[in-house]
Short mmCIF file of C-alpha atoms in Angstrom, two decimals:
data_model
loop_
_atom_site.label_atom_id
_atom_site.label_comp_id
_atom_site.label_asym_id
_atom_site.label_seq_id
_atom_site.Cartn_x
_atom_site.Cartn_y
_atom_site.Cartn_z
CA GLN D 1 -40.30 0.21 10.05
CA SER D 2 -38.12 -2.61 11.64
CA ALA D 3 -36.24 -1.94 14.77
CA LEU D 4 -32.41 -1.31 14.63
CA THR D 5 -30.47 -4.24 15.86
CA GLN D 6 -28.65 -3.98 19.23
CA PRO D 7 -26.98 -6.49 21.38
CA ALA D 8 -29.30 -7.37 24.15
CA SER D 9 -26.79 -6.86 26.90
CA VAL D 10 -23.17 -5.89 27.45
CA SER D 11 -21.12 -5.54 30.68
CA GLY D 12 -17.65 -4.11 31.64
CA SER D 13 -15.61 -3.25 34.83
CA PRO D 14 -15.29 -0.01 36.19
CA GLY D 15 -12.61 2.07 34.39
CA GLN D 16 -13.02 -0.16 31.14
CA SER D 17 -14.32 0.69 27.75
CA ILE D 18 -17.17 -0.85 26.14
CA THR D 19 -18.98 -0.37 22.69
CA ILE D 20 -22.66 -0.92 21.72
CA SER D 21 -23.40 -1.48 18.04
CA CYS D 22 -26.67 -0.44 16.26
CA THR D 23 -27.15 -2.15 12.88
CA GLY D 24 -29.65 -0.59 10.29
CA THR D 25 -30.17 -0.59 6.71
CA SER D 26 -29.50 1.88 3.78
CA SER D 27 -32.88 3.48 4.45
CA ASP D 28 -31.97 4.44 7.96
CA VAL D 29 -28.55 4.33 9.59
CA GLY D 30 -26.61 4.12 6.33
CA GLY D 31 -28.65 6.69 4.50
CA ASN D 32 -27.92 9.79 6.75
CA ASN D 33 -25.91 11.13 9.42
CA TYR D 34 -28.94 11.32 11.87
CA VAL D 35 -28.16 8.53 14.40
CA SER D 36 -28.74 9.30 17.95
CA TRP D 37 -28.19 7.43 21.52
CA TYR D 38 -30.20 7.58 24.42
CA GLN D 39 -29.58 6.36 28.21
CA GLN D 40 -32.39 5.34 30.32
CA HIS D 41 -32.34 4.39 33.94
CA PRO D 42 -35.10 2.18 35.36
CA GLY D 43 -38.32 4.32 35.92
CA LYS D 44 -36.78 7.35 34.30
CA ALA D 45 -37.29 9.02 30.96
CA PRO D 46 -34.63 8.71 28.27
CA LYS D 47 -31.83 10.98 27.95
CA LEU D 48 -30.05 12.09 24.86
CA MET D 49 -26.37 11.24 25.01
CA VAL D 50 -25.14 11.55 21.28
CA TYR D 51 -26.95 13.05 18.25
CA ASP D 52 -26.10 13.36 14.61
CA VAL D 53 -23.80 10.11 14.90
CA SER D 54 -20.92 11.81 17.14
CA ASN D 55 -22.13 14.95 18.66
CA ARG D 56 -22.45 15.45 22.45
CA PRO D 57 -25.29 17.48 24.05
CA SER D 58 -23.98 20.21 26.49
CA GLY D 59 -23.68 18.65 29.79
CA VAL D 60 -22.87 14.99 28.62
CA SER D 61 -19.41 13.64 29.58
CA ASN D 62 -16.76 13.06 26.76
CA ARG D 63 -16.57 9.53 28.03
CA PHE D 64 -19.29 9.03 25.62
CA SER D 65 -18.68 8.90 21.65
CA GLY D 66 -20.54 7.88 18.70
CA SER D 67 -19.33 6.72 15.23
CA LYS D 68 -20.82 5.05 12.17
CA SER D 69 -19.50 2.94 9.30
CA GLY D 70 -21.86 1.90 6.72
CA ASN D 71 -25.23 0.59 8.01
CA THR D 72 -23.76 0.26 11.77
CA ALA D 73 -23.43 2.97 14.30
CA SER D 74 -21.45 2.47 17.60
CA LEU D 75 -21.75 3.98 21.15
CA THR D 76 -18.50 3.72 23.14
CA MET D 77 -18.18 4.52 26.67
CA SER D 78 -14.76 5.00 28.20
CA GLY D 79 -13.86 4.75 31.85
CA LEU D 80 -16.90 2.92 32.81
CA GLN D 81 -18.62 4.19 35.98
CA ALA D 82 -21.29 2.55 38.37
CA GLU D 83 -23.76 5.19 37.19
CA ASP D 84 -23.29 4.30 33.63
CA GLU D 85 -25.44 1.05 34.35
CA ALA D 86 -28.59 1.60 32.60
CA ASP D 87 -30.30 0.75 29.06
CA TYR D 88 -29.02 2.21 26.03
CA TYR D 89 -31.02 2.90 22.94
CA CYS D 90 -30.05 3.95 19.45
CA SER D 91 -32.24 5.64 16.93
CA SER D 92 -32.11 6.86 13.21
CA TYR D 93 -34.04 9.24 11.21
CA THR D 94 -35.42 7.39 7.93
CA LYS D 95 -36.07 8.20 4.38
CA SER D 96 -39.83 8.08 5.35
CA ASN D 97 -39.54 11.01 7.62
CA THR D 98 -40.01 8.72 10.54
CA LEU D 99 -37.72 7.76 13.66
CA VAL D 100 -36.72 4.13 14.16
CA PHE D 101 -35.25 2.88 17.65
CA GLY D 102 -32.95 -0.01 18.30
CA GLY D 103 -34.48 -2.74 20.66
CA GLY D 104 -32.18 -1.69 23.48
CA THR D 105 -28.89 -2.81 25.19
CA LYS D 106 -28.72 -3.32 28.94
CA LEU D 107 -25.36 -2.11 30.41
CA THR D 108 -24.11 -3.72 33.38
CA VAL D 109 -21.05 -2.30 35.36
CA LEU D 110 -19.56 -5.53 37.05
CA GLU B 1 -36.05 25.53 32.07
CA VAL B 2 -37.09 23.63 29.04
CA GLN B 3 -39.99 21.12 30.13
CA LEU B 4 -42.55 18.86 28.82
CA VAL B 5 -45.14 17.43 31.03
CA GLU B 6 -47.57 14.80 29.84
CA SER B 7 -51.16 14.20 31.24
CA GLY B 8 -54.37 12.34 30.20
CA GLY B 9 -53.27 8.76 30.91
CA GLY B 10 -55.15 5.86 32.58
CA LEU B 11 -57.06 2.69 32.35
CA VAL B 12 -59.35 2.25 29.45
CA GLN B 13 -61.26 -0.72 27.94
CA PRO B 14 -60.32 -2.16 24.65
CA GLY B 15 -61.97 -0.29 21.89
CA GLY B 16 -62.12 2.95 23.97
CA SER B 17 -60.58 6.24 23.42
CA LEU B 18 -58.20 8.58 25.22
CA ARG B 19 -56.64 11.83 24.75
CA LEU B 20 -53.08 12.59 25.90
CA SER B 21 -51.71 16.13 26.48
CA CYS B 22 -48.12 17.54 26.57
CA ALA B 23 -47.60 20.94 28.14
CA ALA B 24 -44.49 22.54 26.80
CA SER B 25 -42.55 25.34 28.52
CA GLY B 26 -39.03 27.14 28.46
CA PHE B 27 -38.69 27.19 24.63
CA THR B 28 -40.38 28.43 21.55
CA PHE B 29 -42.85 25.66 21.06
CA SER B 30 -44.22 26.92 17.71
CA SER B 31 -40.48 26.52 16.15
CA SER B 32 -40.34 22.86 17.20
CA ALA B 33 -41.41 19.64 16.00
CA MET B 34 -42.90 17.35 18.56
CA ASN B 35 -43.18 13.75 18.79
CA TRP B 36 -44.80 10.78 20.93
CA VAL B 37 -42.69 7.84 21.68
CA ARG B 38 -44.20 4.83 23.84
CA GLN B 39 -42.60 1.89 25.95
CA ALA B 40 -44.50 -1.13 26.83
CA PRO B 41 -43.77 -2.64 30.09
CA GLY B 42 -40.39 -4.11 30.20
CA LYS B 43 -39.91 -3.13 26.55
CA GLY B 44 -37.92 -0.96 24.37
CA LEU B 45 -38.87 2.52 22.89
CA GLU B 46 -41.22 2.73 19.95
CA TRP B 47 -41.68 5.94 17.93
CA VAL B 48 -45.40 6.70 17.54
CA SER B 49 -45.71 9.87 15.77
CA THR B 50 -44.37 13.38 14.70
CA ILE B 51 -45.82 16.63 13.93
CA SER B 52 -44.11 19.46 12.25
CA ASP B 53 -43.68 22.83 14.11
CA SER B 54 -46.83 24.43 12.14
CA GLY B 55 -48.75 21.19 12.50
CA GLY B 56 -49.09 21.07 8.75
CA ARG B 57 -47.35 17.71 8.52
CA ALA B 58 -47.74 14.46 10.59
CA TYR B 59 -46.33 11.02 10.55
CA TYR B 60 -47.35 7.84 12.25
CA ALA B 61 -45.91 4.38 12.89
CA ASP B 62 -47.74 1.62 10.84
CA SER B 63 -48.91 0.11 14.38
CA VAL B 64 -51.17 3.17 15.18
CA ARG B 65 -51.99 4.76 11.91
CA GLY B 66 -55.58 5.30 11.25
CA ARG B 67 -56.29 4.83 15.10
CA PHE B 68 -54.29 7.84 16.50
CA THR B 69 -54.20 11.41 15.66
CA ILE B 70 -51.47 13.98 16.55
CA SER B 71 -52.08 17.61 16.95
CA ARG B 72 -50.97 20.70 18.53
CA ASP B 73 -52.09 24.12 19.75
CA ASN B 74 -49.15 26.42 19.27
CA PRO B 75 -50.80 29.57 21.30
CA LYS B 76 -51.45 27.05 24.13
CA ASN B 77 -47.90 25.39 23.86
CA THR B 78 -49.73 21.89 23.94
CA LEU B 79 -49.29 18.79 22.21
CA TYR B 80 -51.87 16.16 21.77
CA LEU B 81 -52.43 12.47 20.92
CA GLN B 82 -55.80 11.45 20.47
CA MET B 83 -56.06 7.56 20.44
CA ASN B 84 -59.18 5.73 19.43
CA SER B 85 -59.98 1.92 18.97
CA LEU B 86 -57.40 1.14 21.73
CA ARG B 87 -55.88 -2.25 22.01
CA ALA B 88 -54.36 -4.12 24.80
CA GLU B 89 -50.88 -3.96 22.94
CA ASP B 90 -51.36 -0.03 23.20
CA THR B 91 -50.50 -0.37 26.85
CA ALA B 92 -47.51 1.54 27.49
CA VAL B 93 -45.80 4.75 28.90
CA TYR B 94 -46.22 7.67 26.63
CA TYR B 95 -43.75 10.13 26.30
CA CYS B 96 -43.59 13.36 24.19
CA ALA B 97 -40.39 14.64 22.91
CA LYS B 98 -38.82 17.56 21.37
CA ASP B 99 -37.15 18.06 18.18
CA TYR B 100 -37.09 16.37 14.73
CA ARG B 101 -34.08 13.91 13.86
CA TYR B 102 -33.16 13.58 17.61
CA TYR B 103 -35.04 13.85 20.63
CA SER B 104 -33.37 16.53 22.79
CA VAL B 105 -35.92 16.93 25.72
CA TRP B 106 -38.49 14.25 26.85
CA GLY B 107 -41.36 14.43 29.40
CA GLN B 108 -41.54 12.17 32.34
CA GLY B 109 -44.38 9.89 30.77
CA THR B 110 -47.99 9.12 31.10
CA LEU B 111 -49.18 5.41 31.54
CA VAL B 112 -51.94 4.14 29.31
CA THR B 113 -53.35 0.74 30.41
CA VAL B 114 -55.83 -0.84 27.96
CA SER B 115 -57.74 -3.63 29.85
CA SER B 116 -61.10 -4.77 30.63
#
C-alpha cells in the first residue's frame, strides 16, 4: 500500500495553466481507470474534483481536467484563479479492493 | 442535501479505545459503500477502511488491520469505526466518505488525539 507519487508543490500565475502528476504502478493507476482527484483548502474536508480519470462531478468547473497515460495520471487546471490555491490529492482504486492516495501537492497561485 | 456527520473523537491514552460514528442523510445509505480516511496533523490523506453496502465485506489498511473494525447499521444510517490499541501515530482527523472507487461526499471530520 505505497502512496502514489505527486510533486510536493507547484505554482502558477493567475490565468496560467498548470499540471499535477500522479505516478503509481500497474497495481493501481496503470491497472484501471479509477483515478480521482481531490481539492482541500486549509481546515476543510477534501472535495472531489475528478473521478474515473477524466470525469467531473456536477458543479466542478471545466477548468479542471484529468488524464492518464500508463502508470501516471495528471490533473490540469487552466485559467488559474486565486481560489484554486489549495492542496490537491490523487487517488486510485487498487487490485486489492483498497484505495491509495498520493502524498499531496500544494498549489500556490502567485 | 447529502450529508455525513462524524462524532466520537477526542483525547485517549496510548493503548486505549475509541468508537467513531458517522451519521448519513440525504441518500440511500444501504446502497452505498462507505469509508474512513484519516489525516495526521500537517500530513496527507490516508485511506483507513472500506465497508460494502451490505456490510458483508470490509477492507483495512495494513497500518490498522487487527486493531480497527469498521461496521455499519443500515436501519440507523450510521457508519462506525471501533479503534482499539491506539497509538500516538493514530492521531489524526478522521473523515467518513461515501462510495467505492472515488469519494463523492465527505464529512467534516472528527479529531482523534492519542497522548498520555
